[in-house]
């Protein structure tokens, strides 16, 4: 069974640009969550989608947005990039209606560097 | 305000001894707790979990203890092995999904 796939794995952008990251969940999983990992801050929750609907949102500015498609694949977008957006962005999928209860399966992440 | 706290950024333990990783939380509405393990350049992987109605869950070398009155949980690894060297994240489940701590870097020394 294929795992969670995130693309691209690495990317470099400059301040002011925008970026789109993609996540393909495990086949059959309907929930996708996004997390930002930075040194010293751990894993910070961005948002969660279930059946194309955003169900939860973390405390991030409106520059961070996402969506989920009918095939459960998800994208997140960050506009007007800032240096502080440099981080590892992790996508996780779950197969429960209430994915917060139980384990999430994480992808390897997309490492974003903003110069 | 951080709802899930891992107060030790790093922990060094000798191979074969017990590793104890701690986690404190503030939200009494959390109903499920999980531990994840992360190696560099990989995504976190699920390790073990515990429901809030239990006080202990064991899986091989890994045991998680929950003290609801103290809002504290701990992960015990015994015996510790070199492959256990990783960052361990504590996570709590609530109405807003999973809330993670900042992680503890466990280093197993030979």
PDB file of C-alpha atoms in Angstrom:
ATOM      1  CA  UNK A   1       0.000   0.000   0.000  1.00  0.00           C
ATOM      2  CA  UNK A   2       1.557   3.281  -1.089  1.00  0.00           C
ATOM      3  CA  UNK A   3       2.170   5.817   1.649  1.00  0.00           C
ATOM      4  CA  UNK A   4       1.461   9.519   1.756  1.00  0.00           C
ATOM      5  CA  UNK A   5       3.202  11.261  -1.126  1.00  0.00           C
ATOM      6  CA  UNK A   6       4.249  14.886  -1.004  1.00  0.00           C
ATOM      7  CA  UNK A   7       5.644  16.944  -3.852  1.00  0.00           C
ATOM      8  CA  UNK A   8       7.966  18.655  -4.294  1.00  0.00           C
ATOM      9  CA  UNK A   9      10.353  17.358  -1.646  1.00  0.00           C
ATOM     10  CA  UNK A  10      12.552  20.449  -1.732  1.00  0.00           C
ATOM     11  CA  UNK A  11      12.073  23.920  -3.100  1.00  0.00           C
ATOM     12  CA  UNK A  12      13.619  27.344  -2.835  1.00  0.00           C
ATOM     13  CA  UNK A  13      11.641  30.542  -3.234  1.00  0.00           C
ATOM     14  CA  UNK A  14      12.266  34.230  -2.665  1.00  0.00           C
ATOM     15  CA  UNK A  15      10.330  36.608  -0.487  1.00  0.00           C
ATOM     16  CA  UNK A  16       7.074  37.759  -1.999  1.00  0.00           C
ATOM     17  CA  UNK A  17       6.617  34.713  -4.197  1.00  0.00           C
ATOM     18  CA  UNK A  18       3.927  32.133  -3.708  1.00  0.00           C
ATOM     19  CA  UNK A  19       4.192  28.353  -3.458  1.00  0.00           C
ATOM     20  CA  UNK A  20       1.877  25.392  -3.901  1.00  0.00           C
ATOM     21  CA  UNK A  21       2.556  22.057  -2.217  1.00  0.00           C
ATOM     22  CA  UNK A  22       0.787  18.841  -3.077  1.00  0.00           C
ATOM     23  CA  UNK A  23      -0.188  15.813  -1.027  1.00  0.00           C
ATOM     24  CA  UNK A  24      -1.622  12.463  -2.122  1.00  0.00           C
ATOM     25  CA  UNK A  25      -3.021  10.551   0.850  1.00  0.00           C
ATOM     26  CA  UNK A  26      -3.032   6.825   1.314  1.00  0.00           C
ATOM     27  CA  UNK A  27      -5.596   5.217  -0.948  1.00  0.00           C
ATOM     28  CA  UNK A  28      -8.979   5.161   0.780  1.00  0.00           C
ATOM     29  CA  UNK A  29      -8.107   7.852   3.296  1.00  0.00           C
ATOM     30  CA  UNK A  30     -10.475  10.806   3.187  1.00  0.00           C
ATOM     31  CA  UNK A  31      -8.829  13.075   5.725  1.00  0.00           C
ATOM     32  CA  UNK A  32      -5.761  15.183   5.042  1.00  0.00           C
ATOM     33  CA  UNK A  33      -4.043  17.452   7.549  1.00  0.00           C
ATOM     34  CA  UNK A  34      -1.168  19.849   7.068  1.00  0.00           C
ATOM     35  CA  UNK A  35       1.488  20.743   9.628  1.00  0.00           C
ATOM     36  CA  UNK A  36       4.429  23.144   9.684  1.00  0.00           C
ATOM     37  CA  UNK A  37       7.593  22.037  11.431  1.00  0.00           C
ATOM     38  CA  UNK A  38      10.271  24.555  12.367  1.00  0.00           C
ATOM     39  CA  UNK A  39      13.215  24.194  14.765  1.00  0.00           C
ATOM     40  CA  UNK A  40      12.058  24.902  18.293  1.00  0.00           C
ATOM     41  CA  UNK A  41       8.348  25.052  17.403  1.00  0.00           C
ATOM     42  CA  UNK A  42       7.598  21.423  16.804  1.00  0.00           C
ATOM     43  CA  UNK A  43       4.621  20.497  14.672  1.00  0.00           C
ATOM     44  CA  UNK A  44       2.102  23.282  14.269  1.00  0.00           C
ATOM     45  CA  UNK A  45      -1.316  22.481  12.843  1.00  0.00           C
ATOM     46  CA  UNK A  46      -2.266  24.351   9.698  1.00  0.00           C
ATOM     47  CA  UNK A  47      -5.572  22.859   8.573  1.00  0.00           C
ATOM     48  CA  UNK A  48      -7.481  19.654   8.073  1.00  0.00           C
ATOM     49  CA  UNK A  49      -9.708  18.599   5.212  1.00  0.00           C
ATOM     50  CA  UNK A  50     -12.279  15.831   5.068  1.00  0.00           C
ATOM     51  CA  UNK A  51     -14.274  15.067   1.939  1.00  0.00           C
ATOM     52  CA  UNK A  52     -13.259  18.343   0.294  1.00  0.00           C
ATOM     53  CA  UNK A  53     -14.318  20.436   3.289  1.00  0.00           C
ATOM     54  CA  UNK A  54     -12.015  22.276   5.629  1.00  0.00           C
ATOM     55  CA  UNK A  55     -12.944  20.964   9.041  1.00  0.00           C
ATOM     56  CA  UNK A  56     -10.334  22.581  11.259  1.00  0.00           C
ATOM     57  CA  UNK A  57      -7.904  25.447  10.914  1.00  0.00           C
ATOM     58  CA  UNK A  58      -4.882  26.359  12.971  1.00  0.00           C
ATOM     59  CA  UNK A  59      -3.672  29.773  13.979  1.00  0.00           C
ATOM     60  CA  UNK A  60      -1.937  30.832  10.790  1.00  0.00           C
ATOM     61  CA  UNK A  61      -2.447  34.006   8.705  1.00  0.00           C
ATOM     62  CA  UNK A  62      -4.675  34.050   5.655  1.00  0.00           C
ATOM     63  CA  UNK A  63      -1.612  33.755   3.399  1.00  0.00           C
ATOM     64  CA  UNK A  64      -1.821  30.046   4.138  1.00  0.00           C
ATOM     65  CA  UNK A  65      -4.647  28.281   2.352  1.00  0.00           C
ATOM     66  CA  UNK A  66      -5.512  24.824   1.192  1.00  0.00           C
ATOM     67  CA  UNK A  67      -8.018  22.696  -0.591  1.00  0.00           C
ATOM     68  CA  UNK A  68      -8.926  19.084  -1.117  1.00  0.00           C
ATOM     69  CA  UNK A  69     -10.077  17.507  -4.328  1.00  0.00           C
ATOM     70  CA  UNK A  70     -12.696  14.834  -4.902  1.00  0.00           C
ATOM     71  CA  UNK A  71      -9.984  12.164  -5.105  1.00  0.00           C
ATOM     72  CA  UNK A  72      -8.812  13.262  -1.608  1.00  0.00           C
ATOM     73  CA  UNK A  73      -5.589  14.768  -2.935  1.00  0.00           C
ATOM     74  CA  UNK A  74      -4.817  18.054  -1.246  1.00  0.00           C
ATOM     75  CA  UNK A  75      -2.841  21.182  -1.979  1.00  0.00           C
ATOM     76  CA  UNK A  76      -1.697  23.975   0.254  1.00  0.00           C
ATOM     77  CA  UNK A  77      -0.695  27.401  -0.922  1.00  0.00           C
ATOM     78  CA  UNK A  78       1.359  30.090   0.738  1.00  0.00           C
ATOM     79  CA  UNK A  79       1.235  33.540  -0.845  1.00  0.00           C
ATOM     80  CA  UNK A  80       3.564  36.489  -0.337  1.00  0.00           C
ATOM     81  CA  UNK A  81       6.264  34.325   1.172  1.00  0.00           C
ATOM     82  CA  UNK A  82       8.229  35.571   4.163  1.00  0.00           C
ATOM     83  CA  UNK A  83      11.587  34.396   5.474  1.00  0.00           C
ATOM     84  CA  UNK A  84       9.818  32.890   8.493  1.00  0.00           C
ATOM     85  CA  UNK A  85       7.858  30.564   6.233  1.00  0.00           C
ATOM     86  CA  UNK A  86      10.977  28.479   5.734  1.00  0.00           C
ATOM     87  CA  UNK A  87      10.033  25.135   7.225  1.00  0.00           C
ATOM     88  CA  UNK A  88       9.235  21.511   6.640  1.00  0.00           C
ATOM     89  CA  UNK A  89       5.585  21.178   5.621  1.00  0.00           C
ATOM     90  CA  UNK A  90       4.108  17.825   6.501  1.00  0.00           C
ATOM     91  CA  UNK A  91       0.946  16.272   5.198  1.00  0.00           C
ATOM     92  CA  UNK A  92      -0.842  13.496   7.065  1.00  0.00           C
ATOM     93  CA  UNK A  93      -3.757  11.302   6.084  1.00  0.00           C
ATOM     94  CA  UNK A  94      -6.233   9.391   8.194  1.00  0.00           C
ATOM     95  CA  UNK A  95      -8.973   6.911   7.479  1.00  0.00           C
ATOM     96  CA  UNK A  96     -11.382   7.699  10.268  1.00  0.00           C
ATOM     97  CA  UNK A  97     -14.376  10.002  10.148  1.00  0.00           C
ATOM     98  CA  UNK A  98     -12.912  11.672  13.206  1.00  0.00           C
ATOM     99  CA  UNK A  99      -9.251  11.503  12.263  1.00  0.00           C
ATOM    100  CA  UNK A 100      -8.146  13.308  15.360  1.00  0.00           C
ATOM    101  CA  UNK A 101      -8.860  10.105  17.242  1.00  0.00           C
ATOM    102  CA  UNK A 102      -6.233   7.652  16.205  1.00  0.00           C
ATOM    103  CA  UNK A 103      -3.090   7.669  14.225  1.00  0.00           C
ATOM    104  CA  UNK A 104      -2.173   9.813  11.302  1.00  0.00           C
ATOM    105  CA  UNK A 105       0.127   8.674   8.542  1.00  0.00           C
ATOM    106  CA  UNK A 106       2.652  11.310   7.580  1.00  0.00           C
ATOM    107  CA  UNK A 107       4.444  11.960   4.331  1.00  0.00           C
ATOM    108  CA  UNK A 108       8.133  12.806   4.209  1.00  0.00           C
ATOM    109  CA  UNK A 109       7.399  16.496   3.893  1.00  0.00           C
ATOM    110  CA  UNK A 110       8.215  19.366   1.572  1.00  0.00           C
ATOM    111  CA  UNK A 111      11.221  21.391   2.671  1.00  0.00           C
ATOM    112  CA  UNK A 112      10.637  25.039   1.756  1.00  0.00           C
ATOM    113  CA  UNK A 113      13.456  27.570   1.923  1.00  0.00           C
ATOM    114  CA  UNK A 114      12.611  31.240   1.481  1.00  0.00           C
ATOM    115  CA  UNK A 115      15.516  33.513   0.568  1.00  0.00           C
TER     116      UNK A 115
ATOM    117  CA  UNK B   1      -0.632  29.282  25.008  1.00  0.00           C
ATOM    118  CA  UNK B   2       0.907  25.889  24.487  1.00  0.00           C
ATOM    119  CA  UNK B   3      -1.559  23.157  25.379  1.00  0.00           C
ATOM    120  CA  UNK B   4       0.899  20.278  25.027  1.00  0.00           C
ATOM    121  CA  UNK B   5       4.346  20.728  26.496  1.00  0.00           C
ATOM    122  CA  UNK B   6       7.467  18.642  26.256  1.00  0.00           C
ATOM    123  CA  UNK B   7       9.822  20.442  28.576  1.00  0.00           C
ATOM    124  CA  UNK B   8      12.961  18.508  27.707  1.00  0.00           C
ATOM    125  CA  UNK B   9      14.280  19.437  24.250  1.00  0.00           C
ATOM    126  CA  UNK B  10      16.778  16.597  24.462  1.00  0.00           C
ATOM    127  CA  UNK B  11      17.520  13.497  26.494  1.00  0.00           C
ATOM    128  CA  UNK B  12      20.605  11.310  26.481  1.00  0.00           C
ATOM    129  CA  UNK B  13      20.347   7.693  27.673  1.00  0.00           C
ATOM    130  CA  UNK B  14      22.786   4.832  27.686  1.00  0.00           C
ATOM    131  CA  UNK B  15      21.992   1.834  25.521  1.00  0.00           C
ATOM    132  CA  UNK B  16      20.162  -0.860  27.465  1.00  0.00           C
ATOM    133  CA  UNK B  17      18.803   1.532  30.081  1.00  0.00           C
ATOM    134  CA  UNK B  18      15.295   2.954  30.350  1.00  0.00           C
ATOM    135  CA  UNK B  19      14.330   6.100  28.456  1.00  0.00           C
ATOM    136  CA  UNK B  20      11.535   8.181  29.948  1.00  0.00           C
ATOM    137  CA  UNK B  21      10.026  10.966  27.880  1.00  0.00           C
ATOM    138  CA  UNK B  22       7.556  13.309  29.519  1.00  0.00           C
ATOM    139  CA  UNK B  23       4.643  15.358  28.298  1.00  0.00           C
ATOM    140  CA  UNK B  24       2.276  17.732  30.091  1.00  0.00           C
ATOM    141  CA  UNK B  25      -1.022  19.099  28.848  1.00  0.00           C
ATOM    142  CA  UNK B  26      -3.418  21.775  29.989  1.00  0.00           C
ATOM    143  CA  UNK B  27      -6.688  20.961  28.236  1.00  0.00           C
ATOM    144  CA  UNK B  28      -8.745  18.528  30.291  1.00  0.00           C
ATOM    145  CA  UNK B  29     -10.972  17.880  27.256  1.00  0.00           C
ATOM    146  CA  UNK B  30      -8.271  15.959  25.408  1.00  0.00           C
ATOM    147  CA  UNK B  31      -9.549  12.407  25.058  1.00  0.00           C
ATOM    148  CA  UNK B  32      -6.718  10.570  23.336  1.00  0.00           C
ATOM    149  CA  UNK B  33      -2.945  10.834  23.467  1.00  0.00           C
ATOM    150  CA  UNK B  34      -0.384   9.638  20.975  1.00  0.00           C
ATOM    151  CA  UNK B  35       3.367   9.440  20.603  1.00  0.00           C
ATOM    152  CA  UNK B  36       5.109   9.860  17.277  1.00  0.00           C
ATOM    153  CA  UNK B  37       8.718   9.206  16.401  1.00  0.00           C
ATOM    154  CA  UNK B  38      10.601  11.150  13.754  1.00  0.00           C
ATOM    155  CA  UNK B  39      13.925  10.474  12.072  1.00  0.00           C
ATOM    156  CA  UNK B  40      15.684  13.251  10.116  1.00  0.00           C
ATOM    157  CA  UNK B  41      14.387  13.697   6.562  1.00  0.00           C
ATOM    158  CA  UNK B  42      11.378  11.477   7.279  1.00  0.00           C
ATOM    159  CA  UNK B  43       7.825  12.171   8.340  1.00  0.00           C
ATOM    160  CA  UNK B  44       6.712  11.272  11.879  1.00  0.00           C
ATOM    161  CA  UNK B  45       5.526   7.716  12.409  1.00  0.00           C
ATOM    162  CA  UNK B  46       2.966   6.594  14.922  1.00  0.00           C
ATOM    163  CA  UNK B  47       4.401   4.776  17.915  1.00  0.00           C
ATOM    164  CA  UNK B  48       1.782   4.198  20.598  1.00  0.00           C
ATOM    165  CA  UNK B  49      -1.410   5.766  21.927  1.00  0.00           C
ATOM    166  CA  UNK B  50      -3.601   5.778  24.994  1.00  0.00           C
ATOM    167  CA  UNK B  51      -7.214   6.648  25.599  1.00  0.00           C
ATOM    168  CA  UNK B  52      -8.014   9.071  28.400  1.00  0.00           C
ATOM    169  CA  UNK B  53     -10.014   6.342  30.152  1.00  0.00           C
ATOM    170  CA  UNK B  54      -6.888   4.249  30.649  1.00  0.00           C
ATOM    171  CA  UNK B  55      -3.749   4.831  32.654  1.00  0.00           C
ATOM    172  CA  UNK B  56      -1.352   2.495  30.878  1.00  0.00           C
ATOM    173  CA  UNK B  57      -0.802   0.992  27.471  1.00  0.00           C
ATOM    174  CA  UNK B  58       2.044  -1.321  26.568  1.00  0.00           C
ATOM    175  CA  UNK B  59       3.420  -2.411  23.218  1.00  0.00           C
ATOM    176  CA  UNK B  60       6.645  -4.373  23.327  1.00  0.00           C
ATOM    177  CA  UNK B  61       9.444  -2.161  24.621  1.00  0.00           C
ATOM    178  CA  UNK B  62       7.158   0.882  24.691  1.00  0.00           C
ATOM    179  CA  UNK B  63       4.787   1.782  27.502  1.00  0.00           C
ATOM    180  CA  UNK B  64       2.766   4.944  27.842  1.00  0.00           C
ATOM    181  CA  UNK B  65       1.469   6.062  31.227  1.00  0.00           C
ATOM    182  CA  UNK B  66      -1.281   8.611  31.726  1.00  0.00           C
ATOM    183  CA  UNK B  67      -1.908  10.528  34.947  1.00  0.00           C
ATOM    184  CA  UNK B  68      -5.092  12.492  34.315  1.00  0.00           C
ATOM    185  CA  UNK B  69      -5.128  14.252  37.658  1.00  0.00           C
ATOM    186  CA  UNK B  70      -1.656  15.633  36.972  1.00  0.00           C
ATOM    187  CA  UNK B  71      -2.361  16.112  33.250  1.00  0.00           C
ATOM    188  CA  UNK B  72       0.837  14.259  32.559  1.00  0.00           C
ATOM    189  CA  UNK B  73       1.849  11.393  30.349  1.00  0.00           C
ATOM    190  CA  UNK B  74       5.115   9.640  29.848  1.00  0.00           C
ATOM    191  CA  UNK B  75       6.643   7.233  27.359  1.00  0.00           C
ATOM    192  CA  UNK B  76       8.941   4.530  28.681  1.00  0.00           C
ATOM    193  CA  UNK B  77      11.303   2.678  26.377  1.00  0.00           C
ATOM    194  CA  UNK B  78      13.080  -0.303  27.864  1.00  0.00           C
ATOM    195  CA  UNK B  79      15.637  -1.427  27.008  1.00  0.00           C
ATOM    196  CA  UNK B  80      16.758   1.537  24.907  1.00  0.00           C
ATOM    197  CA  UNK B  81      18.393   0.670  21.598  1.00  0.00           C
ATOM    198  CA  UNK B  82      20.522   2.754  19.183  1.00  0.00           C
ATOM    199  CA  UNK B  83      17.674   2.786  16.667  1.00  0.00           C
ATOM    200  CA  UNK B  84      15.528   4.611  19.210  1.00  0.00           C
ATOM    201  CA  UNK B  85      17.576   7.769  18.662  1.00  0.00           C
ATOM    202  CA  UNK B  86      15.040  10.151  17.143  1.00  0.00           C
ATOM    203  CA  UNK B  87      12.766  13.063  17.961  1.00  0.00           C
ATOM    204  CA  UNK B  88       9.645  12.021  19.870  1.00  0.00           C
ATOM    205  CA  UNK B  89       6.475  14.077  19.662  1.00  0.00           C
ATOM    206  CA  UNK B  90       3.653  13.861  22.135  1.00  0.00           C
ATOM    207  CA  UNK B  91       0.209  14.638  20.678  1.00  0.00           C
ATOM    208  CA  UNK B  92      -3.217  15.118  22.213  1.00  0.00           C
ATOM    209  CA  UNK B  93      -6.540  14.701  20.494  1.00  0.00           C
ATOM    210  CA  UNK B  94      -9.436  17.074  21.005  1.00  0.00           C
ATOM    211  CA  UNK B  95     -12.233  18.889  19.212  1.00  0.00           C
ATOM    212  CA  UNK B  96      -9.731  20.831  17.114  1.00  0.00           C
ATOM    213  CA  UNK B  97      -7.785  17.803  16.008  1.00  0.00           C
ATOM    214  CA  UNK B  98      -4.305  16.817  17.111  1.00  0.00           C
ATOM    215  CA  UNK B  99      -2.118  19.201  19.089  1.00  0.00           C
ATOM    216  CA  UNK B 100       1.578  18.353  19.147  1.00  0.00           C
ATOM    217  CA  UNK B 101       4.309  19.186  21.593  1.00  0.00           C
ATOM    218  CA  UNK B 102       7.619  20.603  20.371  1.00  0.00           C
ATOM    219  CA  UNK B 103       9.361  17.269  20.621  1.00  0.00           C
ATOM    220  CA  UNK B 104      12.181  15.685  22.610  1.00  0.00           C
ATOM    221  CA  UNK B 105      15.360  14.588  20.879  1.00  0.00           C
ATOM    222  CA  UNK B 106      16.318  11.225  22.365  1.00  0.00           C
ATOM    223  CA  UNK B 107      19.960  10.224  21.973  1.00  0.00           C
ATOM    224  CA  UNK B 108      20.944   6.662  22.820  1.00  0.00           C
ATOM    225  CA  UNK B 109      24.605   6.398  23.661  1.00  0.00           C
ATOM    226  CA  UNK B 110      26.538   3.137  23.182  1.00  0.00           C
TER     227      UNK B 110
END
